[in-house]
Amino acid sequence: MRANTNLFWILFGFFIVADAAYSIWSLIYYGEVEWVGTLAIGLTGIMSAFIAFYLGKVMSSQGGVLPEDRPDANIEDGDAELGHFSPWSWWPILLAGAVALCFLGVAAGLWIVPIGLACVAITLVGWVYEYYRGNFGH
Protein backbone atom coordinates (compact mmCIF):
# COMPACT_ATOMS: atom_id res chain seq x y z
CA MET A 1 0.00 0.00 0.00
CA ARG A 2 2.91 2.33 0.74
CA ALA A 3 4.25 1.80 -2.78
CA ASN A 4 0.85 2.69 -4.25
CA THR A 5 0.66 5.85 -2.15
CA ASN A 6 4.14 6.92 -3.22
CA LEU A 7 3.31 6.15 -6.84
CA PHE A 8 0.26 8.41 -6.81
CA TRP A 9 2.22 11.24 -5.15
CA ILE A 10 4.82 10.89 -7.92
CA LEU A 11 2.03 10.98 -10.49
CA PHE A 12 0.66 14.11 -8.83
CA GLY A 13 4.02 15.83 -9.21
CA PHE A 14 4.36 14.66 -12.81
CA PHE A 15 0.94 15.92 -13.84
CA ILE A 16 1.47 19.29 -12.17
CA VAL A 17 4.81 19.73 -13.98
CA ALA A 18 3.22 18.50 -17.23
CA ASP A 19 0.35 20.93 -16.75
CA ALA A 20 2.72 23.85 -16.31
CA ALA A 21 4.74 22.78 -19.36
CA TYR A 22 1.56 22.38 -21.44
CA SER A 23 0.29 25.79 -20.40
CA ILE A 24 3.59 27.48 -21.23
CA TRP A 25 3.87 25.63 -24.54
CA SER A 26 0.34 26.55 -25.60
CA LEU A 27 0.96 30.14 -24.52
CA ILE A 28 4.09 30.30 -26.69
CA TYR A 29 2.59 28.47 -29.67
CA TYR A 30 -0.94 29.94 -29.76
CA GLY A 31 -0.41 33.16 -27.85
CA GLU A 32 -3.08 32.15 -25.31
CA VAL A 33 -3.69 29.34 -22.86
CA GLU A 34 -5.50 26.33 -24.25
CA TRP A 35 -7.95 25.72 -21.42
CA VAL A 36 -9.27 22.25 -22.21
CA GLY A 37 -5.90 20.53 -22.06
CA THR A 38 -4.66 22.67 -19.18
CA LEU A 39 -7.68 21.87 -17.04
CA ALA A 40 -7.69 18.19 -18.02
CA ILE A 41 -4.06 17.66 -17.08
CA GLY A 42 -4.41 19.74 -13.91
CA LEU A 43 -7.51 17.89 -12.77
CA THR A 44 -5.80 14.57 -13.48
CA GLY A 45 -3.02 15.69 -11.14
CA ILE A 46 -5.52 16.71 -8.49
CA MET A 47 -7.31 13.37 -8.81
CA SER A 48 -4.04 11.49 -8.33
CA ALA A 49 -3.44 13.60 -5.19
CA PHE A 50 -6.90 12.60 -3.92
CA ILE A 51 -6.12 8.93 -4.50
CA ALA A 52 -2.71 9.24 -2.80
CA PHE A 53 -4.30 10.99 0.19
CA TYR A 54 -7.01 8.33 0.46
CA LEU A 55 -4.52 5.47 0.24
CA GLY A 56 -2.33 7.14 2.86
CA LYS A 57 -5.29 7.51 5.24
CA VAL A 58 -6.33 3.90 4.72
CA MET A 59 -2.77 2.72 5.30
CA SER A 60 -2.48 4.69 8.53
CA SER A 61 -5.87 3.51 9.84
CA GLN A 62 -5.45 -0.20 9.14
CA GLY A 63 -3.17 -0.57 12.14
CA GLY A 64 -0.47 -2.72 10.58
CA VAL A 65 1.25 -3.92 7.48
CA LEU A 66 -0.85 -5.90 5.05
CA PRO A 67 0.45 -9.27 3.82
CA GLU A 68 0.80 -7.96 0.28
CA ASP A 69 3.16 -5.24 1.55
CA ARG A 70 5.53 -7.67 3.26
CA PRO A 71 8.21 -9.30 1.07
CA ASP A 72 8.34 -12.41 3.32
CA ALA A 73 4.59 -13.11 3.23
CA ASN A 74 3.10 -16.25 1.74
CA ILE A 75 0.14 -16.35 -0.62
CA GLU A 76 -2.13 -17.88 2.00
CA ASP A 77 -1.44 -15.00 4.43
CA GLY A 78 -3.71 -12.75 2.40
CA ASP A 79 -6.58 -15.20 2.09
CA ALA A 80 -9.74 -13.83 3.58
CA GLU A 81 -13.21 -15.26 3.97
CA LEU A 82 -15.02 -14.46 0.74
CA GLY A 83 -18.41 -15.75 1.75
CA HIS A 84 -20.48 -18.83 1.22
CA PHE A 85 -21.17 -19.94 -2.30
CA SER A 86 -23.26 -22.87 -3.47
CA PRO A 87 -21.43 -24.73 -6.22
CA TRP A 88 -24.54 -26.75 -7.09
CA SER A 89 -26.98 -23.83 -7.25
CA TRP A 90 -28.84 -23.18 -10.50
CA TRP A 91 -30.47 -19.98 -9.21
CA PRO A 92 -27.74 -17.57 -10.39
CA ILE A 93 -28.00 -18.92 -13.94
CA LEU A 94 -31.78 -18.62 -13.87
CA LEU A 95 -31.53 -15.10 -12.48
CA ALA A 96 -29.14 -14.14 -15.28
CA GLY A 97 -31.61 -15.52 -17.81
CA ALA A 98 -34.45 -13.54 -16.21
CA VAL A 99 -32.43 -10.32 -16.31
CA ALA A 100 -31.55 -11.06 -19.93
CA LEU A 101 -35.27 -11.43 -20.60
CA CYS A 102 -35.83 -7.96 -19.08
CA PHE A 103 -33.17 -6.45 -21.33
CA LEU A 104 -34.66 -8.25 -24.31
CA GLY A 105 -37.97 -6.65 -23.40
CA VAL A 106 -36.40 -3.20 -23.38
CA ALA A 107 -34.81 -3.85 -26.77
CA ALA A 108 -37.54 -5.79 -28.57
CA GLY A 109 -40.86 -4.99 -26.97
CA LEU A 110 -41.93 -3.52 -23.67
CA TRP A 111 -44.60 -6.18 -23.16
CA ILE A 112 -41.79 -8.65 -22.33
CA VAL A 113 -40.47 -6.55 -19.40
CA PRO A 114 -43.24 -7.48 -16.88
CA ILE A 115 -42.70 -11.15 -17.68
CA GLY A 116 -38.98 -10.70 -17.12
CA LEU A 117 -39.52 -8.81 -13.86
CA ALA A 118 -41.77 -11.59 -12.58
CA CYS A 119 -39.07 -14.12 -13.46
CA VAL A 120 -36.45 -11.94 -11.71
CA ALA A 121 -38.59 -11.81 -8.56
CA ILE A 122 -39.14 -15.59 -8.56
CA THR A 123 -35.50 -16.46 -9.16
CA LEU A 124 -34.24 -13.89 -6.64
CA VAL A 125 -36.51 -15.25 -3.93
CA GLY A 126 -35.46 -18.78 -4.86
CA TRP A 127 -31.78 -17.92 -4.62
CA VAL A 128 -32.13 -16.09 -1.29
CA TYR A 129 -34.20 -18.82 0.33
CA GLU A 130 -32.53 -21.89 -1.19
CA TYR A 131 -31.15 -22.98 2.21
CA TYR A 132 -34.54 -22.82 3.94
CA ARG A 133 -36.06 -25.85 2.24
CA GLY A 134 -35.08 -29.07 0.55
CA ASN A 135 -32.05 -31.23 1.26
CA PHE A 136 -29.92 -28.35 2.48
CA GLY A 137 -32.51 -26.59 4.66
CA HIS A 138 -31.36 -25.44 8.09
XYZ file of C-alpha atoms in Angstrom, residues 32-129:
98
model
C -3.083 32.154 -25.311
C -3.693 29.343 -22.855
C -5.496 26.330 -24.253
C -7.954 25.719 -21.422
C -9.267 22.249 -22.206
C -5.903 20.527 -22.059
C -4.656 22.666 -19.182
C -7.682 21.872 -17.042
C -7.686 18.187 -18.018
C -4.056 17.663 -17.083
C -4.407 19.739 -13.908
C -7.508 17.887 -12.768
C -5.797 14.575 -13.478
C -3.019 15.688 -11.140
C -5.524 16.710 -8.487
C -7.308 13.374 -8.814
C -4.039 11.495 -8.327
C -3.441 13.595 -5.188
C -6.904 12.601 -3.924
C -6.116 8.932 -4.504
C -2.714 9.245 -2.803
C -4.296 10.993 0.188
C -7.009 8.334 0.460
C -4.524 5.468 0.241
C -2.333 7.139 2.858
C -5.288 7.511 5.241
C -6.334 3.903 4.718
C -2.773 2.719 5.303
C -2.480 4.688 8.534
C -5.867 3.506 9.839
C -5.454 -0.205 9.140
C -3.167 -0.568 12.135
C -0.471 -2.721 10.582
C 1.249 -3.915 7.476
C -0.854 -5.900 5.050
C 0.454 -9.267 3.824
C 0.800 -7.956 0.278
C 3.156 -5.244 1.553
C 5.530 -7.672 3.256
C 8.209 -9.303 1.073
C 8.338 -12.406 3.323
C 4.586 -13.110 3.227
C 3.099 -16.248 1.739
C 0.141 -16.348 -0.619
C -2.131 -17.877 2.003
C -1.437 -15.000 4.431
C -3.707 -12.745 2.395
C -6.581 -15.201 2.091
C -9.745 -13.832 3.581
C -13.212 -15.257 3.965
C -15.018 -14.459 0.738
C -18.408 -15.749 1.747
C -20.482 -18.829 1.225
C -21.167 -19.938 -2.304
C -23.259 -22.868 -3.469
C -21.429 -24.726 -6.221
C -24.542 -26.747 -7.090
C -26.979 -23.833 -7.246
C -28.840 -23.177 -10.497
C -30.474 -19.976 -9.213
C -27.739 -17.565 -10.386
C -27.998 -18.915 -13.937
C -31.782 -18.625 -13.867
C -31.530 -15.097 -12.476
C -29.139 -14.136 -15.280
C -31.610 -15.518 -17.805
C -34.454 -13.542 -16.210
C -32.428 -10.319 -16.309
C -31.546 -11.057 -19.933
C -35.273 -11.425 -20.604
C -35.834 -7.962 -19.084
C -33.165 -6.452 -21.328
C -34.663 -8.249 -24.308
C -37.968 -6.647 -23.404
C -36.404 -3.201 -23.378
C -34.806 -3.847 -26.768
C -37.541 -5.792 -28.566
C -40.863 -4.988 -26.967
C -41.934 -3.519 -23.666
C -44.603 -6.181 -23.159
C -41.787 -8.655 -22.333
C -40.474 -6.550 -19.404
C -43.241 -7.481 -16.884
C -42.705 -11.152 -17.675
C -38.978 -10.698 -17.122
C -39.525 -8.812 -13.862
C -41.769 -11.590 -12.576
C -39.070 -14.121 -13.462
C -36.454 -11.941 -11.712
C -38.586 -11.811 -8.558
C -39.140 -15.586 -8.564
C -35.497 -16.456 -9.156
C -34.237 -13.886 -6.645
C -36.507 -15.249 -3.925
C -35.463 -18.779 -4.858
C -31.782 -17.921 -4.616
C -32.132 -16.095 -1.289
C -34.204 -18.822 0.326
